[in-house]
mmCIF file of C-alpha atoms and ligand atoms in Angstrom:
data_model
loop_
_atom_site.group_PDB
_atom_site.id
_atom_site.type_symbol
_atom_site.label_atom_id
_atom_site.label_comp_id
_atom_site.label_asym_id
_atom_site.label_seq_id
_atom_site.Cartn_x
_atom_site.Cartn_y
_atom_site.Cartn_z
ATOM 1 C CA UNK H 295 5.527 -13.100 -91.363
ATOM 2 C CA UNK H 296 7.106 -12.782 -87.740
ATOM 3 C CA UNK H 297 6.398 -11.469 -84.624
ATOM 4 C CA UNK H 298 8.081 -8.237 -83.939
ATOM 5 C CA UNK H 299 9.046 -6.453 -80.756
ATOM 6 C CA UNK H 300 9.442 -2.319 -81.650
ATOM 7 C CA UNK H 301 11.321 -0.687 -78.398
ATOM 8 C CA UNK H 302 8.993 -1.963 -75.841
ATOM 9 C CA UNK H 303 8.521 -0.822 -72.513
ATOM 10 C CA UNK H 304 5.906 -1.645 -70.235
ATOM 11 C CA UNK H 305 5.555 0.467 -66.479
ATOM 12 C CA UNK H 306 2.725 -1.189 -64.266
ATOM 13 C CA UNK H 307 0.628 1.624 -62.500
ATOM 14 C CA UNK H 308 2.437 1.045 -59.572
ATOM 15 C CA UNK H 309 5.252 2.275 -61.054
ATOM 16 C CA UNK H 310 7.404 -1.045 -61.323
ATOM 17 C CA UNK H 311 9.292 -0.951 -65.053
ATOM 18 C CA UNK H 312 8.898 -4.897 -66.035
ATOM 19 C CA UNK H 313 10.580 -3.970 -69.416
ATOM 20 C CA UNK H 314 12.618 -1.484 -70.564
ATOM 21 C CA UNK H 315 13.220 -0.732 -74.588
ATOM 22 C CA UNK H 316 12.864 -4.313 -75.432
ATOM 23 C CA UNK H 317 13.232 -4.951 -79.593
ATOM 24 C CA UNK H 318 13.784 -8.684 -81.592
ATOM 25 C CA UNK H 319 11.924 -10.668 -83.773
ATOM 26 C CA UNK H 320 11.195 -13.781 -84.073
ATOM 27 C CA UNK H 321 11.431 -15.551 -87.548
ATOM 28 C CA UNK H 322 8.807 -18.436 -88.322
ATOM 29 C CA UNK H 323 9.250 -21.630 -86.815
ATOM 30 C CA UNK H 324 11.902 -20.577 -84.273
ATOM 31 C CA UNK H 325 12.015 -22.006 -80.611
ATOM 32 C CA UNK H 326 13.134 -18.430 -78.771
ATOM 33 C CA UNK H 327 14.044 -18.945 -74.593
ATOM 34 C CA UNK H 328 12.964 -15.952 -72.906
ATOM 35 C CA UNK H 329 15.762 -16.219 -69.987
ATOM 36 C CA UNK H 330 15.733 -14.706 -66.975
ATOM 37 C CA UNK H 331 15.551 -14.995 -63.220
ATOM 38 C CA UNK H 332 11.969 -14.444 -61.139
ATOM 39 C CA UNK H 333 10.987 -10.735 -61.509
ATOM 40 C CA UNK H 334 13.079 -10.362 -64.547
ATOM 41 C CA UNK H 335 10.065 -9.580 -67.301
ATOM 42 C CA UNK H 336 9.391 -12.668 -68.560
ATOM 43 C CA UNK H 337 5.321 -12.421 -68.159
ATOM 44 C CA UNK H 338 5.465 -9.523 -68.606
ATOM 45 C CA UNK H 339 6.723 -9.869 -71.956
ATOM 46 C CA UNK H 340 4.805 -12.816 -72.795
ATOM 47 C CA UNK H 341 1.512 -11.145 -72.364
ATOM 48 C CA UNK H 342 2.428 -7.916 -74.229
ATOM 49 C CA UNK H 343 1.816 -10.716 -77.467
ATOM 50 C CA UNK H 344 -1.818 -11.505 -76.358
ATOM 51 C CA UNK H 345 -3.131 -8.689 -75.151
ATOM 52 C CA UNK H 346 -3.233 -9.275 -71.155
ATOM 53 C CA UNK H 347 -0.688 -6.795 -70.542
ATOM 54 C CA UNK H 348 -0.140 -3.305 -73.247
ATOM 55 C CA UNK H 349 3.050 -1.982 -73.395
ATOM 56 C CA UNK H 350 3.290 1.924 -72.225
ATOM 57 C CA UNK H 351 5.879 2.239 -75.287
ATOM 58 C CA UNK H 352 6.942 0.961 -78.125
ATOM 59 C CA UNK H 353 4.319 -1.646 -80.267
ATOM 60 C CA UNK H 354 4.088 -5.687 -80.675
ATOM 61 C CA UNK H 355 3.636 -6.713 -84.059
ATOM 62 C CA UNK H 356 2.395 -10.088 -85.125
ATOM 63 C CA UNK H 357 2.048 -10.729 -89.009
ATOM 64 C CA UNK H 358 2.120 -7.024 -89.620
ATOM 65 C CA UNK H 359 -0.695 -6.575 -87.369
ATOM 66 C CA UNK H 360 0.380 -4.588 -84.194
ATOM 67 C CA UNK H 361 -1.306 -5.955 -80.740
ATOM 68 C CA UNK H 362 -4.025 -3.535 -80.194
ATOM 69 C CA UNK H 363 -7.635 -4.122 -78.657
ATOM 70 C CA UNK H 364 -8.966 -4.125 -81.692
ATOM 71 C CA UNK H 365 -6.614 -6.885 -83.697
ATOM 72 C CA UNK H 366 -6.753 -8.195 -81.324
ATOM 73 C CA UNK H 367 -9.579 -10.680 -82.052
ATOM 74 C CA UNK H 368 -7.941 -11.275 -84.989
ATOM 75 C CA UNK H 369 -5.048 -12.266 -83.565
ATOM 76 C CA UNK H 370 -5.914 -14.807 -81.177
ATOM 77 C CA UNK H 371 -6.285 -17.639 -83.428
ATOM 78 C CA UNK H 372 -2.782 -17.161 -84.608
ATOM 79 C CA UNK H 373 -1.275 -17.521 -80.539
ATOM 80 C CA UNK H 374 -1.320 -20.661 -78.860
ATOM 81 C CA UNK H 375 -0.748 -20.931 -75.090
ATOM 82 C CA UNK H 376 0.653 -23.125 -72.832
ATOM 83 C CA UNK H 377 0.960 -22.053 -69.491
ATOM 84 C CA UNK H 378 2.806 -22.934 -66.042
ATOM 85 C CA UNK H 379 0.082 -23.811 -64.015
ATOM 86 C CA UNK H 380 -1.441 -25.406 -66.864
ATOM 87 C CA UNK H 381 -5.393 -23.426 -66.808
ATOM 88 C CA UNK H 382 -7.528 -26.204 -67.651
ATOM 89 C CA UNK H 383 -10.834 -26.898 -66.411
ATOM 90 C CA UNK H 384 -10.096 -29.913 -63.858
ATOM 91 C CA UNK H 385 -13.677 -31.638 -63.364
ATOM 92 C CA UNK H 386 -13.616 -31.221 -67.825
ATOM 93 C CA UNK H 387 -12.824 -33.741 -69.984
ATOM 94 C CA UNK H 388 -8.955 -33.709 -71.492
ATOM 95 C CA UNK H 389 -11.282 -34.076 -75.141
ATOM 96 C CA UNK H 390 -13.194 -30.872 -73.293
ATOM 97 C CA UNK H 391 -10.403 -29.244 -72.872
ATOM 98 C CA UNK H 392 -8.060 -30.236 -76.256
ATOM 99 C CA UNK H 393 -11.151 -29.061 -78.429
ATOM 100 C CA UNK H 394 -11.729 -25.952 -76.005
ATOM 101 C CA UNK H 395 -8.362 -24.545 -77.579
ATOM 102 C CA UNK H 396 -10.446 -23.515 -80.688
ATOM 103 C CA UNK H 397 -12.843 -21.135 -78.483
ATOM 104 C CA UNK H 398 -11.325 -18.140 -80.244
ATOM 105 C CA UNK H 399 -12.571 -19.155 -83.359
ATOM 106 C CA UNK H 400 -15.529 -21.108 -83.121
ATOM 107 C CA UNK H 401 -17.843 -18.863 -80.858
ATOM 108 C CA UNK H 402 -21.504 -20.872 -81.858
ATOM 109 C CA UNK H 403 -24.237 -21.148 -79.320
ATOM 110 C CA UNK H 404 -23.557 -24.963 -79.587
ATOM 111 C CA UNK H 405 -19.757 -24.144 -79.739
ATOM 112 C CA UNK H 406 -20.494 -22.485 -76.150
ATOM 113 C CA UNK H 407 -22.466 -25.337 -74.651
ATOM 114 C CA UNK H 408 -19.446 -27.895 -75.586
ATOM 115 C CA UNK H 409 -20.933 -29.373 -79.152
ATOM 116 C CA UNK H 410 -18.302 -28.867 -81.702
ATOM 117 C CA UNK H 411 -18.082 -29.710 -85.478
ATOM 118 C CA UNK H 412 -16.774 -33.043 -85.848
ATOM 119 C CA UNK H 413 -13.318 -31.479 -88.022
ATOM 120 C CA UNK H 414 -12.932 -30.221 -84.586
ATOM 121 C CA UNK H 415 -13.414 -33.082 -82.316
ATOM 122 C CA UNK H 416 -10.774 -34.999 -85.019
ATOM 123 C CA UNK H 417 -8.119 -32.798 -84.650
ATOM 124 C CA UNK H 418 -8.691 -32.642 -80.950
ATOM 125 C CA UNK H 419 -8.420 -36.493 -81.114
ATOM 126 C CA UNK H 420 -5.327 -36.582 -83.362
ATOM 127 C CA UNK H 421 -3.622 -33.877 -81.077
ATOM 128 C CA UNK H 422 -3.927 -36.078 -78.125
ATOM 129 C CA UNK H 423 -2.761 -39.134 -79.945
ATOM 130 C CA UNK H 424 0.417 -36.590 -81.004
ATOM 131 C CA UNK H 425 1.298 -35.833 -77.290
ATOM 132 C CA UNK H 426 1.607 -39.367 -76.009
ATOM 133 C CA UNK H 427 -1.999 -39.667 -74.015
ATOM 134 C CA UNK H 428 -3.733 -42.686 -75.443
ATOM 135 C CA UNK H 429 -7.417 -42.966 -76.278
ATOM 136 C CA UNK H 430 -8.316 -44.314 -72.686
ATOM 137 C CA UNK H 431 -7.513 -41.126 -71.837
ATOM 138 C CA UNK H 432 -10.023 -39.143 -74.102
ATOM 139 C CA UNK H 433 -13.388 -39.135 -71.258
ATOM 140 C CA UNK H 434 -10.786 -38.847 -68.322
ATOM 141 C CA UNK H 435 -10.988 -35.668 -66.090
ATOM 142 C CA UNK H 436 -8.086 -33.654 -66.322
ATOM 143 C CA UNK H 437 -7.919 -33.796 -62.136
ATOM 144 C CA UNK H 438 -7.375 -37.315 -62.579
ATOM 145 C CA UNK H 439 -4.306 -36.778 -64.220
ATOM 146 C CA UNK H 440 -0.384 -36.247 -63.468
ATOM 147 C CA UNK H 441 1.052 -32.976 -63.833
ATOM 148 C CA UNK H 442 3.278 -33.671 -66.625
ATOM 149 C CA UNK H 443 -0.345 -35.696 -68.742
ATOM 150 C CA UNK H 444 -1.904 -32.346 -67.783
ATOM 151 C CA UNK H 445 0.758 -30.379 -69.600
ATOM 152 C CA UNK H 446 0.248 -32.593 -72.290
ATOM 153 C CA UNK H 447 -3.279 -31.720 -72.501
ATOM 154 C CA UNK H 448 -2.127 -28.288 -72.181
ATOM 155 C CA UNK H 449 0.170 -28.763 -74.947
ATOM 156 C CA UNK H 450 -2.467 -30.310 -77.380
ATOM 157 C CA UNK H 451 -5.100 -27.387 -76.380
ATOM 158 C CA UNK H 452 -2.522 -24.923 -77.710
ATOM 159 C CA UNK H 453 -2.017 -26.539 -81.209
ATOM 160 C CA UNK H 454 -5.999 -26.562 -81.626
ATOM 161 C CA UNK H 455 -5.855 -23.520 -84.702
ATOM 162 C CA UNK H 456 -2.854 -24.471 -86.017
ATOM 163 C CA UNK H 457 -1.234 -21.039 -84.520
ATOM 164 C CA UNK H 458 1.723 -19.320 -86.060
ATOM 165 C CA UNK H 459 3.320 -18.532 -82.758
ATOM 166 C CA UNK H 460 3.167 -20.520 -79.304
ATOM 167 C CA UNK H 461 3.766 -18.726 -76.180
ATOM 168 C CA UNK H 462 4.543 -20.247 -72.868
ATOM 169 C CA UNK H 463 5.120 -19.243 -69.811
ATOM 170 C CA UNK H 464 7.538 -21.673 -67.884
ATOM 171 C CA UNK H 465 5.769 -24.142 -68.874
ATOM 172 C CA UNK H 466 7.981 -26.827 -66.611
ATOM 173 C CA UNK H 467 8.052 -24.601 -63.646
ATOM 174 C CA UNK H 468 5.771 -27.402 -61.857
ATOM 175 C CA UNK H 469 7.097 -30.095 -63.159
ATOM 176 C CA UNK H 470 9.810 -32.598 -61.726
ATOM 177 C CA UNK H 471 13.383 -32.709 -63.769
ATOM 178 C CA UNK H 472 13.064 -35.347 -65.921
ATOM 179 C CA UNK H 473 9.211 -34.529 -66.856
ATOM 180 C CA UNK H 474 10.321 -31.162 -67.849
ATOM 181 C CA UNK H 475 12.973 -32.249 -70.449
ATOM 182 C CA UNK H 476 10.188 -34.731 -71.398
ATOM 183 C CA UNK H 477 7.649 -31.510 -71.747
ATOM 184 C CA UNK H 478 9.952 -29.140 -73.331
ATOM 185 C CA UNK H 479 11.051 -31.697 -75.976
ATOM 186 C CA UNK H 480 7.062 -32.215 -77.183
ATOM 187 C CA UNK H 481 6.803 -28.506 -76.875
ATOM 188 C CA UNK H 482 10.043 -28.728 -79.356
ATOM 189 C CA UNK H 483 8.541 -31.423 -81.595
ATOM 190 C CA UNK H 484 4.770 -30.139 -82.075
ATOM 191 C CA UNK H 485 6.262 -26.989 -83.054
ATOM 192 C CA UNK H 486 8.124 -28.205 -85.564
ATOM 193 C CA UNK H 487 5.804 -30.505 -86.830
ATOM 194 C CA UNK H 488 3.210 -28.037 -86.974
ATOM 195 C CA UNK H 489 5.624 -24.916 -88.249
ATOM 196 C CA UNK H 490 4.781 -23.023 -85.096
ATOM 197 C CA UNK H 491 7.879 -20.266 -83.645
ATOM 198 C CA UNK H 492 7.813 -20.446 -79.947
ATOM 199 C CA UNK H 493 8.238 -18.182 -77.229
ATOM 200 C CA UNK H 494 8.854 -19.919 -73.458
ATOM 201 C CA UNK H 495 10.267 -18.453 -70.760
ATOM 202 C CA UNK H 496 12.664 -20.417 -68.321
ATOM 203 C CA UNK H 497 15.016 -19.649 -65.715
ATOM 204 C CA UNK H 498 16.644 -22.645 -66.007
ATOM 205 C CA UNK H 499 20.148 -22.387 -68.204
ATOM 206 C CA UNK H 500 20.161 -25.959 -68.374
ATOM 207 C CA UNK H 501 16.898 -26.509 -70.266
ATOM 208 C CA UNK H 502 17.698 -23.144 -72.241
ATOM 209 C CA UNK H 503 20.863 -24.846 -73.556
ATOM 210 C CA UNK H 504 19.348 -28.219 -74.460
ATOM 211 C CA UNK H 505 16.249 -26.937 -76.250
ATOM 212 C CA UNK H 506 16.549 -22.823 -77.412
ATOM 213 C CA UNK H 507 17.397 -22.300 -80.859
ATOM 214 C CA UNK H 508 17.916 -18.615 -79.857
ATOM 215 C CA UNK H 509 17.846 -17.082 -76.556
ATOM 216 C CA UNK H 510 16.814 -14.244 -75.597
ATOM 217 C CA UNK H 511 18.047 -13.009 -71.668
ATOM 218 C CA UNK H 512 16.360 -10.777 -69.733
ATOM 219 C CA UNK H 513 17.618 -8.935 -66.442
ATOM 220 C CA UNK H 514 15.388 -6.264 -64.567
ATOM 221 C CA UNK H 515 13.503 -5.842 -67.517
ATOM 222 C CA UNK H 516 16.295 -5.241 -70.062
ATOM 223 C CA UNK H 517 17.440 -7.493 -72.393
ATOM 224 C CA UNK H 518 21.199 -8.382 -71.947
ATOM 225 C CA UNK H 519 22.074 -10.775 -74.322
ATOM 226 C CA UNK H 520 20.078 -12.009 -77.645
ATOM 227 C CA UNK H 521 21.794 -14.599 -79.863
ATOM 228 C CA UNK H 522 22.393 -18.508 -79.978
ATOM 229 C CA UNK H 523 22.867 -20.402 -77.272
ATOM 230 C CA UNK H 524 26.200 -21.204 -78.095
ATOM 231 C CA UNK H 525 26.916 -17.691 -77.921
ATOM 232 C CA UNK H 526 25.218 -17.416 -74.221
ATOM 233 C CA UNK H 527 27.823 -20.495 -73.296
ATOM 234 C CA UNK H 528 30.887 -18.518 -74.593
ATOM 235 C CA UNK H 529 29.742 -14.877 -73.072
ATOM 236 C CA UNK H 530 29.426 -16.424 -69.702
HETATM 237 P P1 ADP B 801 8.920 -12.827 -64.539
HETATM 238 O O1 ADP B 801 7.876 -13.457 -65.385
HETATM 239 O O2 ADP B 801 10.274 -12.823 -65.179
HETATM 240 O O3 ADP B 801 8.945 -13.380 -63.144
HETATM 241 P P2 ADP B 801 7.161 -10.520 -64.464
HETATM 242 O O4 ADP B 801 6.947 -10.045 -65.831
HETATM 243 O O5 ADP B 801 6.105 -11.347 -63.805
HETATM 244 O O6 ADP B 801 8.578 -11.268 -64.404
HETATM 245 O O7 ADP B 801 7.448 -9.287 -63.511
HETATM 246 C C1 ADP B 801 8.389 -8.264 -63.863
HETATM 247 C C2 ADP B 801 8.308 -7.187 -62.787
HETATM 248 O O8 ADP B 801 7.048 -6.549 -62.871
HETATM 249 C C3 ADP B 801 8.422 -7.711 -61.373
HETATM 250 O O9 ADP B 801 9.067 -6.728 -60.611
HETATM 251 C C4 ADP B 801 6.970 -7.872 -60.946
HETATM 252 O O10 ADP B 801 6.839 -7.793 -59.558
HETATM 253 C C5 ADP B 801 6.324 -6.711 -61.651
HETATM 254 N N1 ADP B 801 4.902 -6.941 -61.991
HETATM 255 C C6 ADP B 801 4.390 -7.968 -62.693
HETATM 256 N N2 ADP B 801 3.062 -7.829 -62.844
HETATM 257 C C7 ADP B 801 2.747 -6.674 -62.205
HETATM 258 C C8 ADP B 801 1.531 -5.968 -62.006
HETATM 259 N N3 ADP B 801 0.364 -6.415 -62.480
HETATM 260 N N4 ADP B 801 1.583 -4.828 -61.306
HETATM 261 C C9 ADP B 801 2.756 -4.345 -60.827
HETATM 262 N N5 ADP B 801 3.934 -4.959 -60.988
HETATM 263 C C10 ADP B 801 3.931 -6.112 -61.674
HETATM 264 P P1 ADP B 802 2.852 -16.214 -63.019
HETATM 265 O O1 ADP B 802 3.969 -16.846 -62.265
HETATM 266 O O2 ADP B 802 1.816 -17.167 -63.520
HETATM 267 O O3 ADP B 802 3.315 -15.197 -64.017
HETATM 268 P P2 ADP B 802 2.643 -14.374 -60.860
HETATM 269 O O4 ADP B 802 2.519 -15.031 -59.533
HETATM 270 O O5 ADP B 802 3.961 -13.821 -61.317
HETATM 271 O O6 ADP B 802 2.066 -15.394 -61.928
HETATM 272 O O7 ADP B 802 1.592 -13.218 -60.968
HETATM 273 C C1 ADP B 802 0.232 -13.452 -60.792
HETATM 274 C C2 ADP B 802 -0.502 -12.180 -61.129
HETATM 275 O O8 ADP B 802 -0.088 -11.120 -60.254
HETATM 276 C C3 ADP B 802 -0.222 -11.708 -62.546
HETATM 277 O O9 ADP B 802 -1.413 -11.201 -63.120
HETATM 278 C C4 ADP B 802 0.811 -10.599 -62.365
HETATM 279 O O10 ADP B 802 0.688 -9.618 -63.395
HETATM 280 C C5 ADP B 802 0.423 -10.044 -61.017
HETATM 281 N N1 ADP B 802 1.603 -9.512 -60.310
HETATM 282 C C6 ADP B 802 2.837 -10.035 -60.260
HETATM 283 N N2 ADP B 802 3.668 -9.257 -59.556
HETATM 284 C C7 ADP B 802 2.932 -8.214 -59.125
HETATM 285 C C8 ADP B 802 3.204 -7.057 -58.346
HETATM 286 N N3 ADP B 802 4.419 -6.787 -57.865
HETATM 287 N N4 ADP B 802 2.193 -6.202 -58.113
HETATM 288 C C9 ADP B 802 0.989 -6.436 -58.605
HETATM 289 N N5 ADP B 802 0.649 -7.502 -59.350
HETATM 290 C C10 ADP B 802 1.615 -8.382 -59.608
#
């Protein structure tokens, strides 16, 4: 079980080349940094695993499944996401939105109109327990809340189906310094908790160091470097 990048490259209509030959994988349970600089690929990348972008070579494989349209249905339960400008619903609930995380798999008429199984509305509870927000917290609109709380909610959204892999997309980008070691570091701990592997992208070395257990660099849609960060430290 992994998730498995086979010589990808991805060209936009427009001609742009986002990535170019990229191949790793990504063992269970890992926390992978996807480094690189604005423009570098790191989206691009990202959404090659769930479907919003296709690569125009090579294949993504998840569990042995390669990312196609028709897997990938199948798929989507297995991928959390957390993303940078968080994409909840602000006038929802944060319970609305935590519980929302298990769309993909519960797709009920009552599902759709917001009435979920009550398993479901636990482990939306528990999850926001896990990320710090307290029951007070539970009815709140999300608009009421900080950025960093919202990323929280974002956070506890993406653990809803228990998913295999995690994939974020500078998740901190919005978020002041000390909030974003805060955020990266729950990021860090539900995944472990939860034996999720985790892709986020950063262009910040800094948090890379702290928090990768692997890194993997990208420049102009190439990868340069792949190894630990250790490694990154001593290659410059
Ligand atoms: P990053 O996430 O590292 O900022 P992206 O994956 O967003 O990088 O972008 C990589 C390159 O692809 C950039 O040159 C960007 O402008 C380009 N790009 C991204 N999305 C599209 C798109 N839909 N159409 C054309 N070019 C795109
Ligand atoms: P994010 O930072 O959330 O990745 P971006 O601002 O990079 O968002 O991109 C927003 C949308 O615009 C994405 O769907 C991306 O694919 C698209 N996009 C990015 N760069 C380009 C580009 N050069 N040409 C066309 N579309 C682009």
């Amino acid at each position: 079980m992994s998730l498995v990048y086979e010589h990808v490259s991805k060209r936009y209509p427009d001609g742009t080349a986002a990535l170019s030959d990229i191949s790793f994988e990504v063992p269970p349970g890992q926390f992978c940094v996807i480094l690189g600089r604005s423009g570098a690929g790191k989206s691009t990348l990202l959404k090659c695993v769930n479907g919003l972008a296709s690569p125009s070579a090579g294949r993504v494989v998840v569990d042995d499944l390669e990312v196609t349209p028709k897997t990938l249905r199948r798929l989507q339960p297995r991928i959390g996401m957390i993303h940078q400008s968080f994409n909840l619903v602000p006038r929802a609930t944060v319970a609305t939105n935590v519980i929302s995380g298990a769309l993909p798999a519960v797709s009920t008429p009552r599902a759709m109109l917001g009435l979920f199984p009550k398993t479901l509305r636990d482990r939306a509870c528990a999850l926001i327990a896990e990320v710090g927000l307290g029951e007070e917290h539970l009815r709140r609109r999300v608009s009421a809340l900080s950025g960093g709380q919202q990323q929280r909610v974002g956070i506890a959204r993406a653990f809803m189906l228990d998913p295999s892999y995690v994939l974020a997309d500078e998740p901190v980008a919005s978020l002041d310094p000390q909030t974003s070691v805060d955020i990266l570091a729950l990021i860090d701990r539900q995944a472990k908790v939860h034996g999720a592997a985790v892709l986020c992208s950063l262009h910040q070395i800094d948090l890379t160091m702290r928090f990768a257990d692997r890194v993997i660099a990208l420049r102009d849609g190439q990868l340069i470097f792949d190894g630990a960060p250790e490694a990154l430290a001593r290659s410059g």
